[in-house]
CSV table of C-alpha atoms in Angstrom, one decimal:
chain,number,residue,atom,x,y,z
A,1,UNK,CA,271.7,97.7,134.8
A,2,UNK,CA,275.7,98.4,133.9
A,3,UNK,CA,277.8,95.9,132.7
A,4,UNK,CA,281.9,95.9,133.0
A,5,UNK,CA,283.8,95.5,129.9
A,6,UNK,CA,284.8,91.9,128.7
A,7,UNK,CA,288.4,92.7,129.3
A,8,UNK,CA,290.2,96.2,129.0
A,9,UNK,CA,292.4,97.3,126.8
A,10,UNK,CA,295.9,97.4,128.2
A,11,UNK,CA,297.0,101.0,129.1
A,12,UNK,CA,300.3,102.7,127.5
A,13,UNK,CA,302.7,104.2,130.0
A,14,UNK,CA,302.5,108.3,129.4
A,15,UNK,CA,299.6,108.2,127.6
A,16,UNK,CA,295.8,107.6,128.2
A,17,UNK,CA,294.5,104.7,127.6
A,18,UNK,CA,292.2,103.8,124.5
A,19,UNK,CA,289.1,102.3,126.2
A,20,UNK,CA,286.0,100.7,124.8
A,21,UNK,CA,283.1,103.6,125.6
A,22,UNK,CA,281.6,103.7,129.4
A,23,UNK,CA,279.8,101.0,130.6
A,24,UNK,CA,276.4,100.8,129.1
A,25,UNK,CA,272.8,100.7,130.7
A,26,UNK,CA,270.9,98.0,128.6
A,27,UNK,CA,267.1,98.6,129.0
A,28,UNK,CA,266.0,95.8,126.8
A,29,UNK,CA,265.9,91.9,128.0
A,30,UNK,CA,269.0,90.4,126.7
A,31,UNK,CA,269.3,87.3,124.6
A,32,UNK,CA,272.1,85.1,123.3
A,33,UNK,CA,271.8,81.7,121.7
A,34,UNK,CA,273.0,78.4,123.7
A,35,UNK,CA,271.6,79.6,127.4
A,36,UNK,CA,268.7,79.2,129.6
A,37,UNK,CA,264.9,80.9,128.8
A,38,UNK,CA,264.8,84.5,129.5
A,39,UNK,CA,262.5,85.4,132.3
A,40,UNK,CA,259.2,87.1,130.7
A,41,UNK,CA,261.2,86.8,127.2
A,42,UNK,CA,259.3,85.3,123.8
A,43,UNK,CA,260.1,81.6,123.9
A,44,UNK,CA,263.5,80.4,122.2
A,45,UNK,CA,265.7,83.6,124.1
A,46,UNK,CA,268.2,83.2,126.3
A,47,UNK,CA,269.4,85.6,129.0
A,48,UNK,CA,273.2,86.2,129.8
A,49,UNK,CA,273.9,85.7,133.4
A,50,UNK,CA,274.7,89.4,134.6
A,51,UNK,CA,278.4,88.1,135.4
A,52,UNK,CA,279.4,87.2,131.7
A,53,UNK,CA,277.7,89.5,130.1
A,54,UNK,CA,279.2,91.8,127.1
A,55,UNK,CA,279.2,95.7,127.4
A,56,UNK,CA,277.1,95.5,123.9
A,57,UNK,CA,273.4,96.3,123.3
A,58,UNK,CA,271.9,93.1,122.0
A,59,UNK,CA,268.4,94.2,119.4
A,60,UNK,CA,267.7,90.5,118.8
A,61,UNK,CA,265.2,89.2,116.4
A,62,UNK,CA,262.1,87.0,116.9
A,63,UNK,CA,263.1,83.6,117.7
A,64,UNK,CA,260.9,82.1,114.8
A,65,UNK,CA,262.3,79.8,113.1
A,66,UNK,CA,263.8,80.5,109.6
A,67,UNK,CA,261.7,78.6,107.8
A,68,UNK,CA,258.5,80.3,109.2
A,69,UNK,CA,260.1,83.9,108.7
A,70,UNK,CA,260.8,82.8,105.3
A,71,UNK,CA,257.2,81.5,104.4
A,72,UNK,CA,256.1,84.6,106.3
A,73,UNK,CA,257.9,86.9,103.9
A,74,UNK,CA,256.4,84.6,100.7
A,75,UNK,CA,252.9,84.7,102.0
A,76,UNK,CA,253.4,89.1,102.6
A,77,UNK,CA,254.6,89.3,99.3
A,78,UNK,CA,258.0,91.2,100.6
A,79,UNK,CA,260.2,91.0,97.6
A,80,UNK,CA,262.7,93.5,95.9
A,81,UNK,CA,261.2,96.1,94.2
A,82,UNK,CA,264.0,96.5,91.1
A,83,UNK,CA,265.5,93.0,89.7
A,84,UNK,CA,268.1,94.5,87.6
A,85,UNK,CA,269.6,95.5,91.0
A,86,UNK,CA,269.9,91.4,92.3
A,87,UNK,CA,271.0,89.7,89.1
A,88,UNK,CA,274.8,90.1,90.0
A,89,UNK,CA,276.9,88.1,93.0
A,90,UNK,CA,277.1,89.7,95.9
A,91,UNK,CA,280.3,88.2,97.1
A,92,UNK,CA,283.7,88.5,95.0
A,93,UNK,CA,285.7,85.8,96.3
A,94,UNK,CA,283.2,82.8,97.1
A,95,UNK,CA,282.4,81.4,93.9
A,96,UNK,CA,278.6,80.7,91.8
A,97,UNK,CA,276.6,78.7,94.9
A,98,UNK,CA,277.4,82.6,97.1
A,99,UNK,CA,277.8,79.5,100.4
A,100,UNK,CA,280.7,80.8,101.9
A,101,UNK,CA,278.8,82.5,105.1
A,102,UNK,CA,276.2,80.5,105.2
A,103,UNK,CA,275.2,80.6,108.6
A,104,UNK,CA,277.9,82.9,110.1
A,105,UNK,CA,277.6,86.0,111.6
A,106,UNK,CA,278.9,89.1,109.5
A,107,UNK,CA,280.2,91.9,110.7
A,108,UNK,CA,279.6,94.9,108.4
A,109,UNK,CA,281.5,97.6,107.4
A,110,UNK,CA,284.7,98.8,105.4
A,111,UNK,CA,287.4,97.8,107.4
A,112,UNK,CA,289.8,99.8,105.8
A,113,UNK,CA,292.6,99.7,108.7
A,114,UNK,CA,291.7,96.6,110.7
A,115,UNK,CA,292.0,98.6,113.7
A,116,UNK,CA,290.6,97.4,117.6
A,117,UNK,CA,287.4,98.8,116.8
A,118,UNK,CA,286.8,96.8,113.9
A,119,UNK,CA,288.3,94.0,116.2
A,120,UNK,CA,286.0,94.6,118.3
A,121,UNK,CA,283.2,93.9,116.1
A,122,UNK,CA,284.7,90.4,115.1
A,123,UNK,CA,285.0,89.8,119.0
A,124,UNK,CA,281.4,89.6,119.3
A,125,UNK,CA,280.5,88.3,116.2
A,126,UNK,CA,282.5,85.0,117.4
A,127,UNK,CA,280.3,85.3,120.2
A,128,UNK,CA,276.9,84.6,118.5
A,129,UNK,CA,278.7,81.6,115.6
A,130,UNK,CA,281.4,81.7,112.9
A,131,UNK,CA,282.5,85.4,112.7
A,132,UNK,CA,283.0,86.3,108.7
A,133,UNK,CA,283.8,90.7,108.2
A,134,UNK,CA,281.9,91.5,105.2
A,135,UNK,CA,284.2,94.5,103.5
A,136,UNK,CA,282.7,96.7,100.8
A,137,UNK,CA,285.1,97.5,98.5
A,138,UNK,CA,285.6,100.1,95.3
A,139,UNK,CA,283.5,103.1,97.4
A,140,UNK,CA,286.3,105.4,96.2
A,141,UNK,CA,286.1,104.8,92.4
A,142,UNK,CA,282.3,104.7,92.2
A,143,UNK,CA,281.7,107.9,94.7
A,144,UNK,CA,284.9,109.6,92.1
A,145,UNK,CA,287.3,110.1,95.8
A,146,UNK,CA,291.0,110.7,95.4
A,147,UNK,CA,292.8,107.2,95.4
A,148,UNK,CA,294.3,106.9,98.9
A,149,UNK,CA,296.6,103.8,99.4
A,150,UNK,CA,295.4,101.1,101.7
A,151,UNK,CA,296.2,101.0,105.5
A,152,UNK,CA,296.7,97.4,104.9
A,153,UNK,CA,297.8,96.0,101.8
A,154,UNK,CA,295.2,93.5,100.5
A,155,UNK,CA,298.2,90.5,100.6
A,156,UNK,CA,298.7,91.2,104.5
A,157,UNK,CA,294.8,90.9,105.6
A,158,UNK,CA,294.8,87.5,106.2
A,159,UNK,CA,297.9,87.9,109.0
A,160,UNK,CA,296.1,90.3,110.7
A,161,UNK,CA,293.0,88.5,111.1
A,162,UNK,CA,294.9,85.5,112.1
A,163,UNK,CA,296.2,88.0,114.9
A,164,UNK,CA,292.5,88.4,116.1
A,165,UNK,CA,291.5,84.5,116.9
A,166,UNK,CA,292.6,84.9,120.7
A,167,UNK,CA,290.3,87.7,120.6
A,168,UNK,CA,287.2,85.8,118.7
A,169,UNK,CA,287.7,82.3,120.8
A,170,UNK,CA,290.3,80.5,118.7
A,171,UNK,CA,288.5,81.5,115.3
A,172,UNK,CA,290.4,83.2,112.6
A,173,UNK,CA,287.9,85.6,111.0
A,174,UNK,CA,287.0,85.1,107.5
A,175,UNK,CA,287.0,88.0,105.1
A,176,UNK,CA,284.6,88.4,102.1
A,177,UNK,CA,284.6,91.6,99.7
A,178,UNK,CA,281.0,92.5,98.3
A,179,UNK,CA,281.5,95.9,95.1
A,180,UNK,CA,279.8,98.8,96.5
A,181,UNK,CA,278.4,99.3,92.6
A,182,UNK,CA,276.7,96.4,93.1
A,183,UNK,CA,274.6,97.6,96.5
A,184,UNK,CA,275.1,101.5,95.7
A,185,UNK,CA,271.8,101.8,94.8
A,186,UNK,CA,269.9,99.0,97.4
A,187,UNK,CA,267.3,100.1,100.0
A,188,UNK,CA,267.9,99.1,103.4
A,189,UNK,CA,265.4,96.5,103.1
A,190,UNK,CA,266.7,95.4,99.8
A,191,UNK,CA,270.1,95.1,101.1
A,192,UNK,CA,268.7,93.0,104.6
A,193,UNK,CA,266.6,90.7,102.4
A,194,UNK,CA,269.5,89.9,100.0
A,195,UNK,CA,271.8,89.0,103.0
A,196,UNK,CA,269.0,87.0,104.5
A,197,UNK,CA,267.4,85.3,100.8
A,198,UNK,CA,271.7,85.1,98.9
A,199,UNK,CA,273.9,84.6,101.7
A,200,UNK,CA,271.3,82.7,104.6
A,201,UNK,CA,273.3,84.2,107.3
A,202,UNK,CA,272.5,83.9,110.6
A,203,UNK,CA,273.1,87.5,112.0
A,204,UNK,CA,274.4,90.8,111.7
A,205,UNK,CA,276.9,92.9,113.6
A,206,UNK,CA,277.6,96.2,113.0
A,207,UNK,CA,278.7,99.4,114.9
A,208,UNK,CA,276.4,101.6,116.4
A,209,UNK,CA,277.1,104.6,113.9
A,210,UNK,CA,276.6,101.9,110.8
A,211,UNK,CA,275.1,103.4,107.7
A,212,UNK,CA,273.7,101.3,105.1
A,213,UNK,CA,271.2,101.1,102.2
A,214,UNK,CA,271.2,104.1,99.0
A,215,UNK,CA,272.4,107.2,100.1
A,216,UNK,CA,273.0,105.5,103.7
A,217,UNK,CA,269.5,106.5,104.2
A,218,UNK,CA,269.6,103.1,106.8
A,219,UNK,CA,270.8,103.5,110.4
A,220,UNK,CA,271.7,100.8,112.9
A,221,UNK,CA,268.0,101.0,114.5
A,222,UNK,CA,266.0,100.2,110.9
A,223,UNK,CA,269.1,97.3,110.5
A,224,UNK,CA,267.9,95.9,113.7
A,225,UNK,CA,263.9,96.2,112.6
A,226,UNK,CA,264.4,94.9,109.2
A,227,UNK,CA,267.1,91.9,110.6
A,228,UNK,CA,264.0,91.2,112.4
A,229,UNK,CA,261.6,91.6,109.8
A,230,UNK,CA,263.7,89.2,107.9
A,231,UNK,CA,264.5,86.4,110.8
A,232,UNK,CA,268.2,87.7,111.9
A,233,UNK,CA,270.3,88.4,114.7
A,234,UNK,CA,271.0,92.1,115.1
A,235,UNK,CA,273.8,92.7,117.5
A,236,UNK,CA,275.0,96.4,117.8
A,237,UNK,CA,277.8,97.4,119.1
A,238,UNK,CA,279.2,100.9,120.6
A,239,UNK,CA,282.2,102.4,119.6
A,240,UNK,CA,285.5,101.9,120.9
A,241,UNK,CA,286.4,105.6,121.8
A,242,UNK,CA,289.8,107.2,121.9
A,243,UNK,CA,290.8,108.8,125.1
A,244,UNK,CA,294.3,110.0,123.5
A,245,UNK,CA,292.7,111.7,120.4
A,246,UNK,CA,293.8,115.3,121.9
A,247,UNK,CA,297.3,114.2,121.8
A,248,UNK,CA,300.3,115.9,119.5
A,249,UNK,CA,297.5,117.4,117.4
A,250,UNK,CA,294.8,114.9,117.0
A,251,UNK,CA,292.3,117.0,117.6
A,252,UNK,CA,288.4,115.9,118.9
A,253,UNK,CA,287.5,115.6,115.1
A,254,UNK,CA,289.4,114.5,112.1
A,255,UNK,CA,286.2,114.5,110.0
A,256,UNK,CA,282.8,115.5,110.2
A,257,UNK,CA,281.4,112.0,111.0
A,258,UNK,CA,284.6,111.8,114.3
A,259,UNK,CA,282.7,112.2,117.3
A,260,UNK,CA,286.2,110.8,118.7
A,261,UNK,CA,285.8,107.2,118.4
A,262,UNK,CA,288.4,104.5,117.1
A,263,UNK,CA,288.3,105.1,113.3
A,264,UNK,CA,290.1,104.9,110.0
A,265,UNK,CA,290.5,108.2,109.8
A,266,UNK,CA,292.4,108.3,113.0
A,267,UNK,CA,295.0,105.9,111.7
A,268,UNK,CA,295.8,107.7,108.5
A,269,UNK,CA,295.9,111.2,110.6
A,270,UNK,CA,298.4,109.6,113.0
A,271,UNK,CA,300.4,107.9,110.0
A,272,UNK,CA,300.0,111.4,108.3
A,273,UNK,CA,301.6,113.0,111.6
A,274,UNK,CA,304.5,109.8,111.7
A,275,UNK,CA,303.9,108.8,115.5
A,276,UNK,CA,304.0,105.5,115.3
A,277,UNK,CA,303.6,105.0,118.7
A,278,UNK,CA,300.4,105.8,119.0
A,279,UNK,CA,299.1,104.4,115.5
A,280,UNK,CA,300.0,101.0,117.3
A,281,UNK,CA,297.5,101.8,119.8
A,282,UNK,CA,294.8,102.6,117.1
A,283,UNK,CA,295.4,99.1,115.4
A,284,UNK,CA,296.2,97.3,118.6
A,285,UNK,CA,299.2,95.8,116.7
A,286,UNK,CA,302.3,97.4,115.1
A,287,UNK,CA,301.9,99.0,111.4
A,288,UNK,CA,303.7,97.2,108.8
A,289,UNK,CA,304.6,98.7,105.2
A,290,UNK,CA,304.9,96.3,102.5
A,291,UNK,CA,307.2,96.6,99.7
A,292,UNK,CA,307.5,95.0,96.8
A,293,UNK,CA,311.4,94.6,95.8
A,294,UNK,CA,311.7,95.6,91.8
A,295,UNK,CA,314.8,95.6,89.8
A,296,UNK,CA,315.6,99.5,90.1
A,297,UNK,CA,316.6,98.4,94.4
A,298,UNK,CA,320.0,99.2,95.7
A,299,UNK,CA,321.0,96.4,98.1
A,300,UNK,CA,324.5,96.9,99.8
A,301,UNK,CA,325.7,94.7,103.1
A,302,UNK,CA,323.6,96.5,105.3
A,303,UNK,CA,321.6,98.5,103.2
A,304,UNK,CA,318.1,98.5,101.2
A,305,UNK,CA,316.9,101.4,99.4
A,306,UNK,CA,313.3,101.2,97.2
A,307,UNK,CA,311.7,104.0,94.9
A,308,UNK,CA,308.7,104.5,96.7
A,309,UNK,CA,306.8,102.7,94.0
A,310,UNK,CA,307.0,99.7,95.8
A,311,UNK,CA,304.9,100.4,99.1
A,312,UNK,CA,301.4,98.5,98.4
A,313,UNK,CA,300.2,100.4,101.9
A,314,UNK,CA,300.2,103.9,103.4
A,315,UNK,CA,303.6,104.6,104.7
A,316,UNK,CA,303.9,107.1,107.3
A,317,UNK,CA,305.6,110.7,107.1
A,318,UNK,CA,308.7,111.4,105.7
A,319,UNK,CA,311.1,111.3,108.7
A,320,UNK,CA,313.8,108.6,110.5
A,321,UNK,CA,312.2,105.6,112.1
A,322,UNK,CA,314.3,103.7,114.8
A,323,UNK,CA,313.8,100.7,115.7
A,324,UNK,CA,312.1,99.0,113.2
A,325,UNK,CA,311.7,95.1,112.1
A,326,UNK,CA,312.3,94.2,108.9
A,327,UNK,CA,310.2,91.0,107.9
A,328,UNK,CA,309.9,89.0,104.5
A,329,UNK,CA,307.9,85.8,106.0
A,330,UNK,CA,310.7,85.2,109.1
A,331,UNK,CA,312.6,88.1,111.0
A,332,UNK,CA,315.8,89.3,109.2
A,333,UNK,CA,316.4,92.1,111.4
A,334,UNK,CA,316.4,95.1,113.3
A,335,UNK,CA,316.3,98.2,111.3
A,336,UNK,CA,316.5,102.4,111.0
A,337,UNK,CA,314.3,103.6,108.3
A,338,UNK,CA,314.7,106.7,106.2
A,339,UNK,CA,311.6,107.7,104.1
A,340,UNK,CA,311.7,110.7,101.7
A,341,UNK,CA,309.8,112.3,98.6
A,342,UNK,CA,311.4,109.2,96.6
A,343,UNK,CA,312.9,106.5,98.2
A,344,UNK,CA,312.8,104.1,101.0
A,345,UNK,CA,316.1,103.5,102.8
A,346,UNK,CA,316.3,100.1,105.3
A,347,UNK,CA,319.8,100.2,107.3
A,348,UNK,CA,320.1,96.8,109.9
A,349,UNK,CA,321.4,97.0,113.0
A,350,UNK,CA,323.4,94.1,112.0
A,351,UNK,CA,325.8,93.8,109.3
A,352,UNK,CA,325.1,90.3,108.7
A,353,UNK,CA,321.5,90.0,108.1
A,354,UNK,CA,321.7,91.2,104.4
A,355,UNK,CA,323.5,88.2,103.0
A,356,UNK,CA,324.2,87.8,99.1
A,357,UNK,CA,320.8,86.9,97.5
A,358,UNK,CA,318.7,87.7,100.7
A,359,UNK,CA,316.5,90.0,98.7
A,360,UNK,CA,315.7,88.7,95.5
A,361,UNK,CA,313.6,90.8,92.6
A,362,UNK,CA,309.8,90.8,93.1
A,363,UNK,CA,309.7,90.1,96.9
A,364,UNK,CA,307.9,91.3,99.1
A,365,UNK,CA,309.2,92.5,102.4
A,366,UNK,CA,307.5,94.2,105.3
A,367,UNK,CA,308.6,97.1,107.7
A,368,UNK,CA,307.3,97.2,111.3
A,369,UNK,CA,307.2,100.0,112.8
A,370,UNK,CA,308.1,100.2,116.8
């Protein structure tokens, strides 16, 4: 059987369209909580009527309880195998009791750019109960990478995934960091059962090229067997490819892992490259560069200019950039944008939207780019 896509994504005019990948045969009986008994399923699934749905490969789990799986797991003796590796939190930024997605459905990975794919991901996750992304964080420092700034500056997350909740029915996904040093050196299962035993979520979501566990020894097939194992939801979802990724020099790869899907990579190539136009297309929103405004700024009537210290994100290539917004919580402006080896320059359109004391010393104002 081949199912359409939930929706497509809207085409650009002189350029192919990014597209989720083609429609997908699913071999297995599909199930999804909240509908009627799957024909010649294990009791407790559900099938999707073949009209609603999603172009996603569903590996779900035994419909056992939790309870039972968890006495099941007591009774096999299934525990972790090193204890200095579970004494710390998982979660940064939910407090002592670790309850902040109990129940939910995470969606795993690093989410670096918040781009459709990983939109994509939260899409479905809303499908199955309360989306939450689960982001690892610190890979760079641990693995000894070169610092790279942030596609998205940590204080501009939460307005992104605000952006998504038409996409993830009305929900606003939440956002939950988790140190890779404190999972670096998990097994697969070790890294499932803490999910299932710390957080007591209900599922996982994850793209089909996810790679988990120490020394990502875990693929998205043992994640679905060990969700299983451990009374979860698996979902899996297949990549959002990129139809334009030939164009002005993106070639078919950008790294050895590219096998010309929607990726990070992708977005800091095409900032690298400074065409904007299709970097909008990659995110599936325009790319905004924050700035914080320090003391060393040169503000005239119509007129900004910043060291380049102040960007908190990735900026893209030195170059002239019409047409941009400039932003600091409302819209004060249309812009042109000059970026060089040092400074930032911001030039409105309008001579009156730079007014005495509109830019004060540590704010923070953002640059779309159109």
């Amino acid at each position: 059987m081949h199912l359409p896509l939930p929706f497509p994504f809207p085409d650009v005019p002189g350029r192919a369209p990014l597209a989720a990948s083609p429609r997908l045969p699913l071999p297995l009986p599909l199930a999804w909580p909240g509908l009627g008994p799957a024909r010649g399923g294990p009791r407790g699934t559900a099938v999707i009527p073949a009209a609603t749905m999603p172009a996603l490969q569903i590996l779900q789990s035994k419909q056992a309880s939790r309870h039972e799986q968890r006495a099941k797991q007591m009774l096999s003796g299934i525990s972790l195998n090193n204890e200095d590796l579970v004494k710390d939190k998982l979660l940064i930024d939910c407090g002592e009791d670790q309850d902040c997605v109990i129940d939910g459905i995470v969606a795993l990975g690093k989410f670096d750019a918040l781009h459709i794919g990983h939109r994509e991901l939260a899409m479905y996750a809303s499908k199955a109960g309360t989306p939450f992304l689960l982001s690892f964080v610190g890979i760079a420092e641990v693995l000894g990478w070169e610092y790279r700034p942030p596609i998205v500056a940590q204080c501009d997350r939460k307005r992104v995934l605000t952006s998504w909740a038409p996409y993830c029915k009305n929900v606003v996904p939440i956002e939950y960091q988790v140190e890779f040093s404190k999972v670096r050196y998990l097994t697969p299962r070790q890294f499932v059962e803490r999910l299932s035993r710390d957080l007591k979520i209900q599922g996982v979501v994850a793209g089909e090229n996810y790679r988990f566990g120490y020394r990502a020894s875990g693929d998205a097939a043992e994640l679905v067997k060990l969700c299983e194992e451990f009374g979860l939801s698996a979902f899996i979802v297949r990549s959002v490819m990129d139809t334009a990724r030939s164009y002005n020099g993106v070639t078919t790869s950008v790294n050895s892992s590219d096998k010309g899907q929607v990726s990070s990579s992708r977005v800091r190539h095409a900032l690298a490259m400074g065409d904007m136009e299709y970097v909008s297309e990659l995110l599936g929103r325009k790319h905004r560069l924050v700035l914080t405004v320090k003391e060393n700024h040169l503000q005239e009537r119509k007129r900004i200019m910043l060291p380049k210290s102040c960007m908190l994100n990735m900026p893209p290539a030195d170059g002239l950039y019409e047409n941009c917004d400039l932003v600091n919580g409302g819209h004060l402006g249309l812009c042109r944008v000059i970026i060089n080896s040092e400074t930032i320059e911001i030039e409105m359109k309008d001579e009156n939207s730079l007014l005495p004391n509109t830019i004060q010393e540590n704010q923070q104002l953002g640059i779309e780019f159109g």
